[in-house]
Coordinates of N, CA, C and O in Angstrom, one line a residue:
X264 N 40.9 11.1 -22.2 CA 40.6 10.5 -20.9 C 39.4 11.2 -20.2 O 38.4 10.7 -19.7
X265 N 39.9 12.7 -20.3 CA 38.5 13.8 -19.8 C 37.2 12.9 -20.3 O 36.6 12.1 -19.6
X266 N 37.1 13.1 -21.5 CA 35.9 13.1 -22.1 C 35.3 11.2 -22.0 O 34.1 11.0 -22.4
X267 N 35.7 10.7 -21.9 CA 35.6 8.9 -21.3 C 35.2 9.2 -20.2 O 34.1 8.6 -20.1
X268 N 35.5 9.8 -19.2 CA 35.0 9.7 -17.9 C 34.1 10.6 -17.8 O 33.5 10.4 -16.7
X269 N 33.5 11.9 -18.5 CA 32.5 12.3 -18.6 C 31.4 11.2 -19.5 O 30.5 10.7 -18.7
X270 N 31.3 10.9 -20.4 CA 30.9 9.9 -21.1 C 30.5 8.6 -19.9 O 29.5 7.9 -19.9
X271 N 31.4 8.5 -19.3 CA 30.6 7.0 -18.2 C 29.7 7.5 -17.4 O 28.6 6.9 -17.4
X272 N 30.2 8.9 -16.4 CA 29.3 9.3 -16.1 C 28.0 9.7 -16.7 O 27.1 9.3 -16.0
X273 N 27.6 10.2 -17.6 CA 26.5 10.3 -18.3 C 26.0 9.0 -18.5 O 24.8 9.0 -18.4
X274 N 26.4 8.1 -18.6 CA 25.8 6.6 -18.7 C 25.3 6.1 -17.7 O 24.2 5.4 -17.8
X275 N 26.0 6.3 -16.5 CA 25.7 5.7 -15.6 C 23.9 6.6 -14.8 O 22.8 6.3 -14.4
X276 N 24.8 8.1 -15.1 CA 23.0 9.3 -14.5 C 22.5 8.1 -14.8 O 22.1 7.3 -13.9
X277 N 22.3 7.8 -16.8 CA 21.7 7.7 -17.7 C 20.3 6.4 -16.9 O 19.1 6.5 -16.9
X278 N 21.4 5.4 -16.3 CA 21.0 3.9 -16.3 C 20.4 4.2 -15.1 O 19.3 3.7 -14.9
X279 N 20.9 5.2 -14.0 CA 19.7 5.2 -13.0 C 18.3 5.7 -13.2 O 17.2 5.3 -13.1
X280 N 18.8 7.0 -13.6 CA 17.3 8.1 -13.8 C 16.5 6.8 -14.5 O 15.4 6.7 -14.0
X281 N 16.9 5.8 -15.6 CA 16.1 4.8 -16.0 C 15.3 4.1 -14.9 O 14.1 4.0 -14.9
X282 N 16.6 3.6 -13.7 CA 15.7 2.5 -13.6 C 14.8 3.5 -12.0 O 14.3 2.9 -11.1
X283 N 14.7 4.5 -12.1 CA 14.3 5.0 -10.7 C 12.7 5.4 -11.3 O 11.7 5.2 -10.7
X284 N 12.6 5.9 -12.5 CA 11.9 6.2 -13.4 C 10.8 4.9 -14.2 O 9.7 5.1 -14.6
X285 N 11.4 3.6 -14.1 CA 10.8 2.5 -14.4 C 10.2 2.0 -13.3 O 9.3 1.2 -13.6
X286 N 10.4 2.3 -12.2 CA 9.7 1.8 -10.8 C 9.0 3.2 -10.6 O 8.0 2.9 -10.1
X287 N 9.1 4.2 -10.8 CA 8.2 5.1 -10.5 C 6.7 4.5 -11.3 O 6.7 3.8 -12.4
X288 N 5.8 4.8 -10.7 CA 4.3 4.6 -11.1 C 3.2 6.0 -10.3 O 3.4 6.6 -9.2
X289 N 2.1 5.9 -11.4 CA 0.8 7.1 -10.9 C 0.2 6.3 -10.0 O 0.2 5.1 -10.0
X290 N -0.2 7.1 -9.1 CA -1.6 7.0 -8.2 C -2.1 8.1 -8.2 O -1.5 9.1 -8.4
X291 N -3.4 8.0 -8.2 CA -4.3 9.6 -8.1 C -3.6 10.4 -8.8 O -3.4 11.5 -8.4
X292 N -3.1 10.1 -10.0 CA -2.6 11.7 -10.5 C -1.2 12.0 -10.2 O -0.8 13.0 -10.7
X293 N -0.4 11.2 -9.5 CA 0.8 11.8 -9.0 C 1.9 10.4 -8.9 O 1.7 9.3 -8.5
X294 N 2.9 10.8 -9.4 CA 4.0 9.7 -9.0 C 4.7 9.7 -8.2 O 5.5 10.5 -7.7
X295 N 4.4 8.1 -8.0 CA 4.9 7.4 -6.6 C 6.2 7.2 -6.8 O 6.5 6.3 -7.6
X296 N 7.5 8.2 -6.0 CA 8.8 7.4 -6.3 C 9.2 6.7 -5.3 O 8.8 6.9 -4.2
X297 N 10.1 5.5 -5.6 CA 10.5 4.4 -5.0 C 11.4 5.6 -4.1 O 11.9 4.9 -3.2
X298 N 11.9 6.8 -4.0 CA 12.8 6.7 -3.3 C 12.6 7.9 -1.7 O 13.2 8.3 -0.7
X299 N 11.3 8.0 -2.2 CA 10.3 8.5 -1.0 C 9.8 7.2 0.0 O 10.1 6.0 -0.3
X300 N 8.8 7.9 1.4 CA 8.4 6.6 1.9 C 6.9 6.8 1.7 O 6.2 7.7 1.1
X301 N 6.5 5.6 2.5 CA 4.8 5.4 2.6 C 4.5 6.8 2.4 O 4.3 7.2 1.3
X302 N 4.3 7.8 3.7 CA 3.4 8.8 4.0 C 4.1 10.0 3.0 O 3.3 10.9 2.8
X303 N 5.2 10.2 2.5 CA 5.8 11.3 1.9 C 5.2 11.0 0.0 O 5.1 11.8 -0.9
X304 N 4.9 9.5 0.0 CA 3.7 9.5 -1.6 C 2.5 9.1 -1.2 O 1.7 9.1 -2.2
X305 N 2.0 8.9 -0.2 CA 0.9 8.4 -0.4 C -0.2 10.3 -0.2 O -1.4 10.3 -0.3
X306 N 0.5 11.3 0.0 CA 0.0 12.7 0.4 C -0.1 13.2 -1.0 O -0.8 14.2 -1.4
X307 N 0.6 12.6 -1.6 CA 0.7 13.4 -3.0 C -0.9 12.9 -3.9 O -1.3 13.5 -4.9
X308 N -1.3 11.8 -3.5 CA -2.4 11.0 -4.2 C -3.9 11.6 -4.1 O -4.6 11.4 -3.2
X309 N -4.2 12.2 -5.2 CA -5.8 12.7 -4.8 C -6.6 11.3 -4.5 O -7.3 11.6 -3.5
X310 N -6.8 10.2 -4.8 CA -7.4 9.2 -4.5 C -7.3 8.8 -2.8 O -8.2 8.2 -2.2
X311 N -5.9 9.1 -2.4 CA -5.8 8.6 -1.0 C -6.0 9.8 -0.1 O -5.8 9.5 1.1
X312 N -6.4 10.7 -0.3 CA -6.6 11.9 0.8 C -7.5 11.3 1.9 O -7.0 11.5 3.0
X313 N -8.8 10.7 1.9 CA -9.2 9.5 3.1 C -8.3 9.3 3.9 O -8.2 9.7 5.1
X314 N -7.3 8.4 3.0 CA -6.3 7.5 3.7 C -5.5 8.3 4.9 O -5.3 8.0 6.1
X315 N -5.2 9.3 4.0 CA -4.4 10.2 4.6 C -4.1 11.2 5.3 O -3.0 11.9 5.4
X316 N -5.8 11.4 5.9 CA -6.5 12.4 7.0 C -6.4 11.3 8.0 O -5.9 11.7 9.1
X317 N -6.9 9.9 8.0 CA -7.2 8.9 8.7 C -5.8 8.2 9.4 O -6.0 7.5 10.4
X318 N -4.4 8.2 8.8 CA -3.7 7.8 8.9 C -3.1 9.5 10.6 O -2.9 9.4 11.8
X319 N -3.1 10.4 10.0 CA -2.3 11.3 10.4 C -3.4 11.0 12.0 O -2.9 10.6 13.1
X320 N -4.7 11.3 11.7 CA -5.5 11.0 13.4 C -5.4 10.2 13.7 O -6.2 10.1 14.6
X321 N -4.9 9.1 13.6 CA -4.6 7.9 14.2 C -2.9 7.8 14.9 O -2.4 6.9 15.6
X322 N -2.5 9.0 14.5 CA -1.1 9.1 15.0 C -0.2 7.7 14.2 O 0.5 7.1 15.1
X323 N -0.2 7.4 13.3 CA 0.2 6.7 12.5 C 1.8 7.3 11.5 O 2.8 6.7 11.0
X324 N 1.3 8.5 11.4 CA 2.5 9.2 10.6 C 4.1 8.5 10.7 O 4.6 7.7 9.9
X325 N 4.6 9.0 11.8 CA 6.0 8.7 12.3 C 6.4 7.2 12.2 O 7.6 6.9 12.2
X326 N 5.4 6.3 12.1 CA 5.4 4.6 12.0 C 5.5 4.2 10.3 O 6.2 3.3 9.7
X327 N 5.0 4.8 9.9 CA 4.6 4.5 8.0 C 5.6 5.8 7.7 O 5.7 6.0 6.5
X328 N 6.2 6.6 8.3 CA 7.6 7.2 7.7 C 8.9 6.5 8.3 O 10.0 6.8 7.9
X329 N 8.9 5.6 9.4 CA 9.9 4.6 9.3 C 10.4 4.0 8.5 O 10.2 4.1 7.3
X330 N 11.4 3.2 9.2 CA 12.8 2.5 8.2 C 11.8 1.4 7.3 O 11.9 1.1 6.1
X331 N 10.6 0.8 8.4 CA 10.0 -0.6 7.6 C 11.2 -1.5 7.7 O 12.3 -1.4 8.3
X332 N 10.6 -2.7 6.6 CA 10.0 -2.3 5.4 C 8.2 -3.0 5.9 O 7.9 -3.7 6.9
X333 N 7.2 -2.4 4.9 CA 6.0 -2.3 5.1 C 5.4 -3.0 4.5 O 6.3 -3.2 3.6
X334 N 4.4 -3.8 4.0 CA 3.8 -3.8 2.9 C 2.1 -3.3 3.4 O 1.4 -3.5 4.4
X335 N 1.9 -2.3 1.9 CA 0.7 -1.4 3.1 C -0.6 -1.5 1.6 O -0.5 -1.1 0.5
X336 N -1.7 -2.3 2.5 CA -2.5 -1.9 1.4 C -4.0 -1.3 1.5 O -5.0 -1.4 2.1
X337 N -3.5 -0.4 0.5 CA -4.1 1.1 0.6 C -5.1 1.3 0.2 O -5.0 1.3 -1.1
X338 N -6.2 1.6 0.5 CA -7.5 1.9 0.2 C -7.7 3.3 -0.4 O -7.2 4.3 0.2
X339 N -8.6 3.4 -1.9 CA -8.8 4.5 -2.2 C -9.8 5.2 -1.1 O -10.3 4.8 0.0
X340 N -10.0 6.6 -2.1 CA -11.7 7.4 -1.5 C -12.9 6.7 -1.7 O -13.8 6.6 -1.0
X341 N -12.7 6.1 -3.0 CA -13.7 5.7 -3.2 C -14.4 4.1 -2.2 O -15.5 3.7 -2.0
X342 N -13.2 3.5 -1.8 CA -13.3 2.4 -1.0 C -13.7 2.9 0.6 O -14.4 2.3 1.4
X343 N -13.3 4.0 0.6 CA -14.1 4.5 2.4 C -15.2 5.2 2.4 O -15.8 5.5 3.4
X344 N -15.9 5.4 0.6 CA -16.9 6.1 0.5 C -18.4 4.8 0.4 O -19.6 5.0 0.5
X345 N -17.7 3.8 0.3 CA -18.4 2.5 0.4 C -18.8 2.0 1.9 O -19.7 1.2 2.2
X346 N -18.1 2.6 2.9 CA -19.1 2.4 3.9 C -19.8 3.0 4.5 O -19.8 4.2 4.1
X347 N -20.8 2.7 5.7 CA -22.0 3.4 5.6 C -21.8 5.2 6.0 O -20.8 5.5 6.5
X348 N -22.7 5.9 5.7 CA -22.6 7.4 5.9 C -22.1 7.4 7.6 O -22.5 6.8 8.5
X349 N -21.1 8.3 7.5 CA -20.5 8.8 8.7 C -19.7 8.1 9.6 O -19.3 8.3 10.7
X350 N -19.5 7.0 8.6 CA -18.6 6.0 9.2 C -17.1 6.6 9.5 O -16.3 6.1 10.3
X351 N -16.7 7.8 8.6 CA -15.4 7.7 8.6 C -15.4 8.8 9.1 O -14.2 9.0 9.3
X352 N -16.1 9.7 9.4 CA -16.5 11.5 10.2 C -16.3 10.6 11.4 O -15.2 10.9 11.9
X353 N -16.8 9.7 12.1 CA -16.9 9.1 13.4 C -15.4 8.3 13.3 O -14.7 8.5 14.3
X354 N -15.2 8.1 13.0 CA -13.8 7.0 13.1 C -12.3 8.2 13.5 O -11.2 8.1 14.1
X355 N -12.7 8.9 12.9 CA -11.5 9.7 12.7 C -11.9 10.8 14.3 O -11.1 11.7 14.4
X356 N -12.8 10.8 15.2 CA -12.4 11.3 15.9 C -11.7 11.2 17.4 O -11.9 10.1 17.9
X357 N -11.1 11.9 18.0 CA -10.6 11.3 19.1 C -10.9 10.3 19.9 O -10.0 9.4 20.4
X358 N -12.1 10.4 20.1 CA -12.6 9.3 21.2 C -12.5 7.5 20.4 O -12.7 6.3 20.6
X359 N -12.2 8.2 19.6 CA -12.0 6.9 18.4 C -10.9 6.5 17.7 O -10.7 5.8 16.7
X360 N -9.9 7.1 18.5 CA -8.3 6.8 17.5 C -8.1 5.4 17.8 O -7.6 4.7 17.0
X361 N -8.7 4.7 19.3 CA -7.9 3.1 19.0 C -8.9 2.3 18.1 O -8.2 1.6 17.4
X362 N -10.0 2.2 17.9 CA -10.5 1.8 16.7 C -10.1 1.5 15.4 O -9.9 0.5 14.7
X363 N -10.1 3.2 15.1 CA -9.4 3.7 14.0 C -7.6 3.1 13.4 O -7.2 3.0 12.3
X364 N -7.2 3.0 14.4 CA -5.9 2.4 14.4 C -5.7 1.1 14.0 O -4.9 0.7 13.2
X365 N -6.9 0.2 14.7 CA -7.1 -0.9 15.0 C -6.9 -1.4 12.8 O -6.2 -2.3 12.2
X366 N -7.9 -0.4 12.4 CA -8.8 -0.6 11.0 C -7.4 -0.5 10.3 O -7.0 -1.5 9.7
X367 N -6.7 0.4 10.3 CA -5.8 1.0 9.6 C -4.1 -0.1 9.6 O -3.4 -0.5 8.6
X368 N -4.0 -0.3 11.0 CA -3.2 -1.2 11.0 C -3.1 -2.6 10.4 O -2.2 -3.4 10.2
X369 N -4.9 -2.6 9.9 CA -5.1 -4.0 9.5 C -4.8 -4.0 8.2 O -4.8 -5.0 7.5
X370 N -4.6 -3.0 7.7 CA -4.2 -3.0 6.1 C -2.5 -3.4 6.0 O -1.9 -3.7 5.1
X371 N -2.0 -3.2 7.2 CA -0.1 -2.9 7.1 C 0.2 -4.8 7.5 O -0.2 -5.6 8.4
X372 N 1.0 -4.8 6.3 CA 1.8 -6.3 7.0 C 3.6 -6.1 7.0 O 4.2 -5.8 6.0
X373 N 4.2 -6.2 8.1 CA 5.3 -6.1 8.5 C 5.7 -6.8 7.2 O 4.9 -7.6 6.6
X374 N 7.0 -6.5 6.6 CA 8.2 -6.7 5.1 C 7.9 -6.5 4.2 O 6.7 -6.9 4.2
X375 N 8.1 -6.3 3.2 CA 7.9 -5.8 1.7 C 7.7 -7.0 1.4 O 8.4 -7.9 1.6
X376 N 6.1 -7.0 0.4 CA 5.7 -8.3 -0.3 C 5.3 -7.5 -1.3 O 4.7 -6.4 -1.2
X377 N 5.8 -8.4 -2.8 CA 5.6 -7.6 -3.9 C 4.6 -8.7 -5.0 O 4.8 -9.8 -5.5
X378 N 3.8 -7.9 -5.0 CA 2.8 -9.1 -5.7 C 3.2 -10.6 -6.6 O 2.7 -11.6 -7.0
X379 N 4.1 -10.1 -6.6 CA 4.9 -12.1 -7.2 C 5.2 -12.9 -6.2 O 5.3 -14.1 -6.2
X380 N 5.6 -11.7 -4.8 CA 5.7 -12.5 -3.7 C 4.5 -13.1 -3.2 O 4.3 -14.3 -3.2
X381 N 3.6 -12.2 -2.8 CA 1.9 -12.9 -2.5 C 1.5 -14.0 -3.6 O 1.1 -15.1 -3.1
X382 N 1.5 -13.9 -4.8 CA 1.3 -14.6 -5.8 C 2.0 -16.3 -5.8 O 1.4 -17.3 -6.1
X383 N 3.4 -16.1 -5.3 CA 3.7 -17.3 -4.8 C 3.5 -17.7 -3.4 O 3.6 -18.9 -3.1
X384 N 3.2 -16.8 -2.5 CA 2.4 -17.3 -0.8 C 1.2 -18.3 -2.0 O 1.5 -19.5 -2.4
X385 N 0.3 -17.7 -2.2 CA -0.9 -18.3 -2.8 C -1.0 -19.4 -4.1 O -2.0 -19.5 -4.7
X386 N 0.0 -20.0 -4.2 CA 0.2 -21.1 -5.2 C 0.8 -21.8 -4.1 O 0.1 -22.8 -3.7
X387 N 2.0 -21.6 -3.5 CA 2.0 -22.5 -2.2 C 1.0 -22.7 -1.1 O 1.3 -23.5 -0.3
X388 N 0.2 -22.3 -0.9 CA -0.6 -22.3 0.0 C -2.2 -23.1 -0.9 O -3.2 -23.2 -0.2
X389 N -2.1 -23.6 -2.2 CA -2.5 -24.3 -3.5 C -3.9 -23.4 -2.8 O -4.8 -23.6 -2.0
X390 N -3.5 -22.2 -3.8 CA -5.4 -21.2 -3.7 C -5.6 -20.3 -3.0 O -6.4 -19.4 -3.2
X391 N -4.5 -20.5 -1.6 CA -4.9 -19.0 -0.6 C -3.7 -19.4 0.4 O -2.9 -20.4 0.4
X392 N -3.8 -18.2 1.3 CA -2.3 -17.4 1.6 C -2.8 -16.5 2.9 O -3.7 -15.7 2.8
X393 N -2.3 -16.8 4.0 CA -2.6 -15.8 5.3 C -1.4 -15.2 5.4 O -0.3 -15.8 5.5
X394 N -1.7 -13.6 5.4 CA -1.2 -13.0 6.1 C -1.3 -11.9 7.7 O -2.2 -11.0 7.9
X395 N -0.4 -12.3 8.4 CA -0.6 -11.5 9.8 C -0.2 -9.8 9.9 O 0.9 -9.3 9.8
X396 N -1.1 -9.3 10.2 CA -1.5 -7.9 10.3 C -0.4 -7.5 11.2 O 0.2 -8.2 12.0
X397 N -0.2 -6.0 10.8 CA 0.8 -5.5 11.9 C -0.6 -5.0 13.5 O -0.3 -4.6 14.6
X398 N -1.9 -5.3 12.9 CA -2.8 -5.0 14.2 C -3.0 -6.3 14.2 O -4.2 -6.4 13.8
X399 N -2.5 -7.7 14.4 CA -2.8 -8.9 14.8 C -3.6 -9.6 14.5 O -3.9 -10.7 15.1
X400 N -4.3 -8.9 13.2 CA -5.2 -9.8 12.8 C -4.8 -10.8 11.1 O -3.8 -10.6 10.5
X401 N -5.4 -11.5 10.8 CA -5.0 -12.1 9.8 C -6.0 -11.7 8.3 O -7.2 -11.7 8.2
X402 N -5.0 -11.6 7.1 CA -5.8 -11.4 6.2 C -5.8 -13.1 5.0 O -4.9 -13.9 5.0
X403 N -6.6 -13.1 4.5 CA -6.2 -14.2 3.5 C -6.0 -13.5 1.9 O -6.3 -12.3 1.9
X404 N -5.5 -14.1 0.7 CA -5.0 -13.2 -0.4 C -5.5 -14.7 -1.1 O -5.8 -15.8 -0.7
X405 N -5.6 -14.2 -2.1 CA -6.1 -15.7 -3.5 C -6.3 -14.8 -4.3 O -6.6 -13.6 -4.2
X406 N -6.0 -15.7 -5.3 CA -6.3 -15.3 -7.0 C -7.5 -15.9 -7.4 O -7.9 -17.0 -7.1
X407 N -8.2 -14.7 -8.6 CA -9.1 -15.2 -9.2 C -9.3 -14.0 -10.6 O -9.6 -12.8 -10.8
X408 N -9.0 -15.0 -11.2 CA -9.0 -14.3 -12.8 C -7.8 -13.3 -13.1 O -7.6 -12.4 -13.9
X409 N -7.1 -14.0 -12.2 CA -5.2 -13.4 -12.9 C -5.3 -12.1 -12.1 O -4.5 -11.2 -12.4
X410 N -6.1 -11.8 -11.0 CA -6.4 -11.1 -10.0 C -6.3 -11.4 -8.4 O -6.9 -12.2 -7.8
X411 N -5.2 -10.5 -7.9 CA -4.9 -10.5 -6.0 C -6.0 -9.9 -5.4 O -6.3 -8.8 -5.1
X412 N -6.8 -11.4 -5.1 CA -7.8 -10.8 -3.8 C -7.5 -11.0 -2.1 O -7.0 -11.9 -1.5
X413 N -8.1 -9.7 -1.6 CA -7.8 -10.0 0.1 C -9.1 -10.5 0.5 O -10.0 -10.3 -0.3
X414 N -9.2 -11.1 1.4 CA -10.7 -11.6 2.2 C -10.1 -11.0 3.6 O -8.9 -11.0 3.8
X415 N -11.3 -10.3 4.7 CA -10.8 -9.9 5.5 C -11.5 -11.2 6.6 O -12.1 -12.2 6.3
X416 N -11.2 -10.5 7.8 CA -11.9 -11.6 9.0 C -13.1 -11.7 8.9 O -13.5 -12.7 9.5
X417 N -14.1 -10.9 8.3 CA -15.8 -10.6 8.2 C -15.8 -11.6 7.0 O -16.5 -12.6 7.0
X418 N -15.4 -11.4 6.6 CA -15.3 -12.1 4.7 C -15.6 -11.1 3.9 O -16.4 -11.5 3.1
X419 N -15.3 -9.6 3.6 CA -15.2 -8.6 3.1 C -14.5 -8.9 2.1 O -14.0 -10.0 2.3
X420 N -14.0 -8.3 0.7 CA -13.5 -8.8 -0.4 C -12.6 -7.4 -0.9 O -13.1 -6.2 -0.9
X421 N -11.5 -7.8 -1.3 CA -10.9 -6.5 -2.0 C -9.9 -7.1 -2.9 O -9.3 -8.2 -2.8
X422 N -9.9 -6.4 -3.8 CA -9.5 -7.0 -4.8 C -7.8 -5.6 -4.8 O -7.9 -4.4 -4.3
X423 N -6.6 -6.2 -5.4 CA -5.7 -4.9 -5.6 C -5.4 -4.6 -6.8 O -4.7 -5.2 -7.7
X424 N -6.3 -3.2 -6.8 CA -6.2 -2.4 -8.4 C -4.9 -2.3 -9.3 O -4.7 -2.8 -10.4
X425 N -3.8 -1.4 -8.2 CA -2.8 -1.6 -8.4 C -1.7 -1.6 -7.5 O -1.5 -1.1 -6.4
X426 N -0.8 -2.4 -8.3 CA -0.1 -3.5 -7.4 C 1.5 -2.8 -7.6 O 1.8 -2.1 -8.5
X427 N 2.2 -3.0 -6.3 CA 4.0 -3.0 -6.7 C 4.2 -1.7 -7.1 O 4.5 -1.4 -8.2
X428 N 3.8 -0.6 -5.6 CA 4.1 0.7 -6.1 C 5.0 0.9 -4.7 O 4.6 1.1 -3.5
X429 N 6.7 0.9 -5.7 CA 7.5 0.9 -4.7 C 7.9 1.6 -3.8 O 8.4 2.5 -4.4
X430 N 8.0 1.8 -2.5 CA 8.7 2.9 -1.3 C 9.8 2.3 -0.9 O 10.2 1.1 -1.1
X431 N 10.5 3.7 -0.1 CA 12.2 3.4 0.1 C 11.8 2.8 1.6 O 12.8 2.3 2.1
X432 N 10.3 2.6 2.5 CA 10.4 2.2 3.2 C 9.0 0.5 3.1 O 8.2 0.3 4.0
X433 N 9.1 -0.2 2.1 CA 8.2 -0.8 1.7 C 7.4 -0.6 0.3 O 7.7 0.2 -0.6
X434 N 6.1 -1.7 0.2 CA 5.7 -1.0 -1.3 C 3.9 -0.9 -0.6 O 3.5 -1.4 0.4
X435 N 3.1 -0.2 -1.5 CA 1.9 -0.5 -1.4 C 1.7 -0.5 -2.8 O 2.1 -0.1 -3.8
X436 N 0.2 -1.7 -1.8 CA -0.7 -2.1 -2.9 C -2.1 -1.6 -3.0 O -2.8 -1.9 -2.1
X437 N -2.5 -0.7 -4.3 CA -3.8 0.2 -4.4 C -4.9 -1.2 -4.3 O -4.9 -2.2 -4.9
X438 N -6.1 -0.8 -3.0 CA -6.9 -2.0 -2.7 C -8.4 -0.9 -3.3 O -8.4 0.4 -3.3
X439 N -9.2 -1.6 -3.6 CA -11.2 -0.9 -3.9 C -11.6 -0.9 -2.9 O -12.2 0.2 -2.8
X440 N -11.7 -1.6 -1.7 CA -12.6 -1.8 -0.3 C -11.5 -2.0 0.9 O -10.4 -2.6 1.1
X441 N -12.5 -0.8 1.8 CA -11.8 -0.9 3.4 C -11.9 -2.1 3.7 O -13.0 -2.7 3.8
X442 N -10.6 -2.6 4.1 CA -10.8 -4.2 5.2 C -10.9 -4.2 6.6 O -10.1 -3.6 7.3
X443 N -11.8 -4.9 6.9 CA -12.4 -5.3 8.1 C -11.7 -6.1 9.3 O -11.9 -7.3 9.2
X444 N -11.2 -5.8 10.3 CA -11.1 -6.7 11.5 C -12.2 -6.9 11.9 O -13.2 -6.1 11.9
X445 N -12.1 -8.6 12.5 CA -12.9 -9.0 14.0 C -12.7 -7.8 14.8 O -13.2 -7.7 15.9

């Protein structure tokens, strides 16, 4: 009987460590576990360190380590290294946090959408799909070439590298280009 009930337990570790481990995914170098939040994986990411200087001066922290749920899409370095010089030395400073907030909030959409979820917003929507910003503004999403693109309010374009990287408070989606509010 001992050894049956050690035996289940071992099955069972077995089936989680699986499935915690199958939703775990890399970013920058580091894995994202589903059972951390936004800001406790997205710090571990050499690719998001931008993100993640920019997030903390904006007083953002305590919001993206909430209950959520979030869906947050996340811009590499290389996507904040695409705009113009000093854009992001100036954004990130004080006199600039509601700006800065403004930019950052526009990537967050209030509930967990998981790319099959957007995928079907944008087959119902036959081609394209608005979503409303947790900063009020709206994004649109469409497919093109078996690919989730965002269009921002400018008509900026981002395409999501990678997609369905789960958090215990939401998921994010890895985006190429900073998106733009009006």
């Amino acid at each position: 009987m001992k050894k049956l009930i050690i035996a289940a337990l071992a099955v069972a570790t077995f089936a989680i460590a699986s499935k915690v481990n199958a939703q775990t995914k890399m970013v920058g170098g580091a894995a994202m576990y589903p059972t951390k939040n936004i800001v406790e994986n997205a710090i571990n990411s050499k690719d998001h360190t931008t993100l993640v200087a920019a997030v903390k001066a904006a007083g953002l922290v305590p919001t993206l380590s909430s209950a959520g749920p979030f869906t947050v899409f996340a811009p590499t370095n290389e996507a904040f290294n695409k705009l113009p010089a000093g854009t992001v030395d100036n954004l990130v400073k004080p006199a600039n946090k509601v700006a800065l907030t403004k930019i950052l909030t526009y990537h967050v959409v209030a509930g967990k959408l998981s790319a099959a979820d957007l995928m079907a917003k944008v087959k119902d929507g036959k081609g394209k799909a608005e979503l409303n910003t947790v900063s009020g503004g709206t994004l649109t999403v469409m497919e093109q070439g078996k690919k989730l693109y965002l269009v921002d309010e400018k008509g900026g374009k981002s395409w999501i590298t990678i997609a369905d990287v789960n958090q215990s408070n939401g998921v994010i989606h890895v985006v190429n280009t900073v998106l733009m509010p009006n």
